[in-house]
mmCIF file of C-alpha atoms in Angstrom:
data_model
loop_
_atom_site.group_PDB
_atom_site.id
_atom_site.type_symbol
_atom_site.label_atom_id
_atom_site.label_comp_id
_atom_site.label_asym_id
_atom_site.label_seq_id
_atom_site.Cartn_x
_atom_site.Cartn_y
_atom_site.Cartn_z
ATOM 1 C CA GLY H 855 -83.334 -1.358 49.502
ATOM 2 C CA ALA H 856 -84.518 0.915 52.259
ATOM 3 C CA GLY H 857 -88.024 0.617 52.041
ATOM 4 C CA VAL H 858 -90.780 -1.394 50.589
ATOM 5 C CA SER H 859 -90.701 -1.015 46.878
ATOM 6 C CA GLN H 860 -93.898 -1.014 44.585
ATOM 7 C CA SER H 861 -94.348 -0.987 41.059
ATOM 8 C CA PRO H 862 -95.858 0.604 38.797
ATOM 9 C CA SER H 863 -96.744 3.641 41.005
ATOM 10 C CA ASN H 864 -99.714 4.154 38.711
ATOM 11 C CA LYS H 865 -101.670 2.018 36.365
ATOM 12 C CA VAL H 866 -104.645 2.645 34.009
ATOM 13 C CA THR H 867 -106.167 -0.442 32.347
ATOM 14 C CA GLU H 868 -109.175 -1.098 30.158
ATOM 15 C CA LYS H 869 -111.981 -3.320 31.749
ATOM 16 C CA GLY H 870 -111.343 -6.890 30.994
ATOM 17 C CA LYS H 871 -107.550 -6.779 30.675
ATOM 18 C CA ASP H 872 -105.353 -8.427 33.237
ATOM 19 C CA VAL H 873 -102.867 -6.414 35.443
ATOM 20 C CA GLU H 874 -99.729 -7.590 37.771
ATOM 21 C CA LEU H 875 -98.651 -5.427 40.398
ATOM 22 C CA ARG H 876 -95.205 -6.059 42.147
ATOM 23 C CA CYS H 877 -93.883 -5.403 45.586
ATOM 24 C CA ASP H 878 -90.394 -5.868 46.873
ATOM 25 C CA PRO H 879 -90.178 -6.122 50.655
ATOM 26 C CA ILE H 880 -87.459 -4.762 53.035
ATOM 27 C CA SER H 881 -84.721 -7.192 52.861
ATOM 28 C CA GLY H 882 -84.909 -9.973 55.618
ATOM 29 C CA HIS H 883 -88.644 -9.244 56.055
ATOM 30 C CA THR H 884 -90.431 -12.635 56.240
ATOM 31 C CA ALA H 885 -94.045 -11.282 56.470
ATOM 32 C CA LEU H 886 -95.727 -9.788 53.529
ATOM 33 C CA TYR H 887 -99.162 -8.065 53.265
ATOM 34 C CA TRP H 888 -101.410 -6.882 50.460
ATOM 35 C CA TYR H 889 -104.164 -4.216 51.297
ATOM 36 C CA ARG H 890 -106.505 -2.340 49.154
ATOM 37 C CA GLN H 891 -107.760 1.001 49.661
ATOM 38 C CA SER H 892 -110.725 2.872 48.051
ATOM 39 C CA LEU H 893 -111.126 6.447 48.085
ATOM 40 C CA GLY H 894 -111.872 7.762 51.416
ATOM 41 C CA GLN H 895 -111.971 4.065 52.978
ATOM 42 C CA GLY H 896 -109.826 2.014 55.290
ATOM 43 C CA LEU H 897 -107.591 -0.556 54.319
ATOM 44 C CA GLU H 898 -109.117 -3.800 53.275
ATOM 45 C CA PHE H 899 -107.010 -6.819 53.736
ATOM 46 C CA LEU H 900 -106.303 -9.109 50.747
ATOM 47 C CA ILE H 901 -103.675 -11.614 51.352
ATOM 48 C CA TYR H 902 -100.692 -12.435 54.030
ATOM 49 C CA PHE H 903 -97.412 -14.408 53.490
ATOM 50 C CA GLN H 904 -95.370 -15.635 56.414
ATOM 51 C CA GLY H 905 -92.397 -17.515 55.397
ATOM 52 C CA ASN H 906 -92.825 -20.698 54.032
ATOM 53 C CA SER H 907 -96.221 -21.154 55.586
ATOM 54 C CA ALA H 908 -99.332 -21.520 53.468
ATOM 55 C CA PRO H 909 -100.667 -17.707 52.690
ATOM 56 C CA ASP H 910 -103.738 -16.474 54.304
ATOM 57 C CA LYS H 911 -105.962 -15.755 51.263
ATOM 58 C CA SER H 912 -109.102 -15.033 52.944
ATOM 59 C CA GLY H 913 -109.326 -11.429 51.904
ATOM 60 C CA LEU H 914 -109.162 -12.034 48.285
ATOM 61 C CA PRO H 915 -112.588 -10.611 47.040
ATOM 62 C CA SER H 916 -112.859 -12.974 44.150
ATOM 63 C CA ASP H 917 -111.137 -15.736 42.037
ATOM 64 C CA ARG H 918 -110.052 -13.247 39.698
ATOM 65 C CA PHE H 919 -107.501 -12.037 42.392
ATOM 66 C CA SER H 920 -104.234 -14.038 43.113
ATOM 67 C CA ALA H 921 -100.849 -13.460 44.434
ATOM 68 C CA GLU H 922 -97.706 -15.402 44.777
ATOM 69 C CA ARG H 923 -94.457 -14.869 46.689
ATOM 70 C CA THR H 924 -91.297 -16.225 44.838
ATOM 71 C CA GLY H 925 -88.344 -17.235 46.920
ATOM 72 C CA GLY H 926 -89.704 -15.533 49.897
ATOM 73 C CA SER H 927 -89.067 -12.220 48.607
ATOM 74 C CA VAL H 928 -90.679 -10.479 45.810
ATOM 75 C CA SER H 929 -94.479 -10.808 45.509
ATOM 76 C CA THR H 930 -96.866 -10.468 42.572
ATOM 77 C CA LEU H 931 -100.664 -9.630 42.925
ATOM 78 C CA THR H 932 -102.604 -10.447 39.577
ATOM 79 C CA ILE H 933 -105.898 -9.215 38.903
ATOM 80 C CA GLN H 934 -107.670 -10.998 36.047
ATOM 81 C CA ARG H 935 -110.389 -9.419 33.936
ATOM 82 C CA THR H 936 -110.333 -6.304 35.548
ATOM 83 C CA GLN H 937 -113.487 -4.591 36.389
ATOM 84 C CA GLN H 938 -114.167 -0.818 37.267
ATOM 85 C CA GLU H 939 -114.874 -1.743 41.022
ATOM 86 C CA ASP H 940 -111.228 -2.890 41.166
ATOM 87 C CA SER H 941 -109.981 0.801 40.974
ATOM 88 C CA ALA H 942 -108.204 1.430 44.132
ATOM 89 C CA VAL H 943 -104.771 1.858 45.599
ATOM 90 C CA TYR H 944 -103.097 -1.318 46.124
ATOM 91 C CA LEU H 945 -100.743 -1.272 49.107
ATOM 92 C CA CYS H 946 -97.980 -3.826 50.186
ATOM 93 C CA ALA H 947 -96.423 -3.955 53.588
ATOM 94 C CA SER H 948 -93.920 -6.200 55.118
ATOM 95 C CA SER H 949 -92.514 -6.913 58.668
ATOM 96 C CA ARG H 950 -89.625 -9.094 60.270
ATOM 97 C CA PRO H 951 -91.284 -12.205 61.675
ATOM 98 C CA VAL H 952 -94.515 -11.569 63.195
ATOM 99 C CA ASP H 953 -95.457 -9.306 65.725
ATOM 100 C CA SER H 954 -93.013 -6.427 64.701
ATOM 101 C CA PRO H 955 -93.688 -3.186 63.202
ATOM 102 C CA LEU H 956 -95.399 -3.119 59.527
ATOM 103 C CA HIS H 957 -93.686 -0.875 57.007
ATOM 104 C CA PHE H 958 -95.650 0.079 53.904
ATOM 105 C CA GLY H 959 -94.883 0.719 50.507
ATOM 106 C CA ASN H 960 -96.112 3.959 48.486
ATOM 107 C CA GLY H 961 -98.791 1.712 46.785
ATOM 108 C CA THR H 962 -100.061 1.165 43.134
ATOM 109 C CA ARG H 963 -103.104 3.330 42.151
ATOM 110 C CA LEU H 964 -105.016 1.240 39.830
ATOM 111 C CA THR H 965 -107.460 3.085 37.411
ATOM 112 C CA VAL H 966 -109.948 0.582 35.333
ATOM 113 C CA THR H 967 -111.752 2.372 32.532
ATOM 114 C CA GLY S 846 -113.114 -11.800 62.923
ATOM 115 C CA ILE S 847 -112.118 -9.171 65.055
ATOM 116 C CA GLN S 848 -113.670 -5.978 64.743
ATOM 117 C CA VAL S 849 -111.845 -2.473 65.300
ATOM 118 C CA GLU S 850 -113.710 0.783 65.964
ATOM 119 C CA GLN S 851 -111.825 4.166 65.961
ATOM 120 C CA SER S 852 -113.076 7.356 67.255
ATOM 121 C CA PRO S 853 -113.797 10.019 66.579
ATOM 122 C CA PRO S 854 -113.967 9.747 62.743
ATOM 123 C CA ASP S 855 -112.950 13.251 62.042
ATOM 124 C CA LEU S 856 -111.150 15.859 64.103
ATOM 125 C CA ILE S 857 -110.663 19.529 63.539
ATOM 126 C CA LEU S 858 -107.993 21.301 65.770
ATOM 127 C CA GLN S 859 -106.293 24.548 65.925
ATOM 128 C CA GLU S 860 -102.474 24.309 65.983
ATOM 129 C CA GLY S 861 -101.088 23.691 69.216
ATOM 130 C CA ALA S 862 -103.969 22.110 70.887
ATOM 131 C CA ASN S 863 -103.726 18.333 72.188
ATOM 132 C CA SER S 864 -106.035 15.542 71.088
ATOM 133 C CA THR S 865 -106.855 12.044 71.888
ATOM 134 C CA LEU S 866 -107.735 9.294 69.493
ATOM 135 C CA ARG S 867 -109.548 6.160 70.458
ATOM 136 C CA CYS S 868 -109.254 2.541 69.151
ATOM 137 C CA ASN S 869 -111.632 -0.026 70.463
ATOM 138 C CA PHE S 870 -111.337 -3.913 69.494
ATOM 139 C CA SER S 871 -113.770 -6.695 70.036
ATOM 140 C CA ASP S 872 -111.264 -9.481 70.945
ATOM 141 C CA SER S 873 -107.902 -10.128 72.865
ATOM 142 C CA VAL S 874 -104.905 -9.129 70.494
ATOM 143 C CA ASN S 875 -101.247 -9.630 70.633
ATOM 144 C CA ASN S 876 -100.450 -7.158 67.889
ATOM 145 C CA LEU S 877 -101.650 -3.652 67.900
ATOM 146 C CA GLN S 878 -99.995 -0.840 65.729
ATOM 147 C CA TRP S 879 -100.970 2.959 65.254
ATOM 148 C CA PHE S 880 -100.185 4.436 61.703
ATOM 149 C CA HIS S 881 -100.347 7.960 60.233
ATOM 150 C CA GLN S 882 -101.429 8.348 56.642
ATOM 151 C CA ASN S 883 -100.397 11.750 55.160
ATOM 152 C CA PRO S 884 -102.257 13.626 52.651
ATOM 153 C CA TRP S 885 -100.385 12.259 49.790
ATOM 154 C CA GLY S 886 -101.202 8.717 50.966
ATOM 155 C CA GLN S 887 -98.006 7.562 52.596
ATOM 156 C CA LEU S 888 -98.434 5.303 55.647
ATOM 157 C CA ILE S 889 -96.045 5.499 58.415
ATOM 158 C CA ASN S 890 -95.909 3.342 61.263
ATOM 159 C CA LEU S 891 -95.994 5.272 64.651
ATOM 160 C CA PHE S 892 -96.092 2.819 67.369
ATOM 161 C CA TYR S 893 -96.289 -1.041 67.763
ATOM 162 C CA ILE S 894 -98.100 -1.359 71.082
ATOM 163 C CA PRO S 895 -99.914 -4.477 71.964
ATOM 164 C CA SER S 896 -99.841 -3.406 75.587
ATOM 165 C CA GLY S 897 -98.358 -0.702 77.796
ATOM 166 C CA THR S 898 -97.265 2.821 77.083
ATOM 167 C CA LYS S 899 -94.892 4.323 74.570
ATOM 168 C CA GLN S 900 -93.858 7.922 73.740
ATOM 169 C CA ASN S 901 -92.024 9.169 70.775
ATOM 170 C CA GLY S 902 -91.676 12.993 70.655
ATOM 171 C CA ARG S 903 -95.195 14.650 70.774
ATOM 172 C CA LEU S 904 -96.941 11.530 70.372
ATOM 173 C CA SER S 905 -97.646 8.694 72.863
ATOM 174 C CA ALA S 906 -99.775 5.614 72.970
ATOM 175 C CA THR S 907 -101.266 3.352 75.605
ATOM 176 C CA THR S 908 -102.952 0.006 75.216
ATOM 177 C CA VAL S 909 -105.011 -1.339 77.881
ATOM 178 C CA ALA S 910 -105.254 -4.953 76.658
ATOM 179 C CA THR S 911 -107.514 -6.143 79.169
ATOM 180 C CA GLU S 912 -110.168 -3.766 78.603
ATOM 181 C CA ARG S 913 -109.602 -4.013 74.673
ATOM 182 C CA TYR S 914 -108.800 -0.277 73.802
ATOM 183 C CA SER S 915 -105.926 1.621 72.779
ATOM 184 C CA LEU S 916 -105.209 5.551 72.972
ATOM 185 C CA LEU S 917 -103.148 7.924 70.864
ATOM 186 C CA TYR S 918 -102.220 11.096 72.201
ATOM 187 C CA ILE S 919 -101.185 13.993 70.222
ATOM 188 C CA SER S 920 -99.740 17.152 72.031
ATOM 189 C CA SER S 921 -99.016 20.623 70.691
ATOM 190 C CA SER S 922 -100.482 19.520 67.433
ATOM 191 C CA GLN S 923 -98.995 20.982 63.978
ATOM 192 C CA THR S 924 -100.374 21.487 60.656
ATOM 193 C CA THR S 925 -98.197 18.499 59.468
ATOM 194 C CA ASP S 926 -99.951 16.202 61.872
ATOM 195 C CA SER S 927 -102.904 16.294 59.426
ATOM 196 C CA GLY S 928 -103.920 13.162 57.739
ATOM 197 C CA VAL S 929 -105.664 9.862 58.790
ATOM 198 C CA TYR S 930 -104.724 8.141 62.005
ATOM 199 C CA SER S 931 -105.384 4.239 61.697
ATOM 200 C CA CYS S 932 -105.280 1.278 64.420
ATOM 201 C CA ALA S 933 -104.621 -2.036 63.258
ATOM 202 C CA VAL S 934 -104.758 -5.321 65.530
ATOM 203 C CA ALA S 935 -104.146 -9.162 65.370
ATOM 204 C CA GLU S 936 -105.865 -11.903 67.477
ATOM 205 C CA THR S 937 -102.895 -14.117 67.693
ATOM 206 C CA SER S 938 -99.469 -14.298 66.864
ATOM 207 C CA GLY S 939 -98.916 -14.717 62.953
ATOM 208 C CA SER S 940 -102.423 -13.732 62.285
ATOM 209 C CA ARG S 941 -103.461 -10.944 59.846
ATOM 210 C CA LEU S 942 -103.783 -7.291 60.871
ATOM 211 C CA THR S 943 -107.206 -5.689 60.843
ATOM 212 C CA PHE S 944 -107.366 -2.073 60.145
ATOM 213 C CA GLY S 945 -110.003 0.345 61.631
ATOM 214 C CA GLU S 946 -111.544 2.976 59.483
ATOM 215 C CA GLY S 947 -109.253 5.669 60.810
ATOM 216 C CA THR S 948 -109.651 9.224 62.321
ATOM 217 C CA GLN S 949 -109.197 11.954 59.698
ATOM 218 C CA LEU S 950 -107.410 14.621 61.533
ATOM 219 C CA THR S 951 -106.996 18.351 60.254
ATOM 220 C CA VAL S 952 -104.780 20.752 61.936
ATOM 221 C CA ASN S 953 -105.392 24.332 61.257
ATOM 222 C CA PRO S 954 -102.842 27.052 61.437
#
């Protein structure tokens, strides 16, 4: 596609449920990032994939969060046993091999009730 | 990790005014980017500028890597320029991009 695609655009879930958020990066982009943005706050880094290298998971806030990237393309961010503090917009971004402009998707707005 | 500070946190302008936004960072970087987040939350890349100066229409940016800061200039501001302007940096090639808290810009007609 022309841009980074994220789905769903909105997700409402009950506390304690698991959720999966999907990101389709721009074709040919080998770098993929996940960020989280709470209301009125800056972007918080979660995880970074670069080609076949081991991902940088240093931003994941707890072991309830995990992410994978299959075939160097599509990525899924999974949050297990969701908590109300997980409510935020989850943003995915991709770029060509490092040190090139980053392009963001429109995000998934997650609300945990 | 690297620290990123942006100033001012908030800025209100009248349409047609010029402005300068600043991004300071705590360590050497080899990747610096400026983004605009519109009121609907969409993030648009404005500049990839680890050093030097670039211009795109009414916007320009300068990064002085040796002094650890970058500036974003907006000239003849328009109401559509409103939103949050964020700076993001990475210390070394292939490392994660860290964002500042952003500057909230409001341009009034």
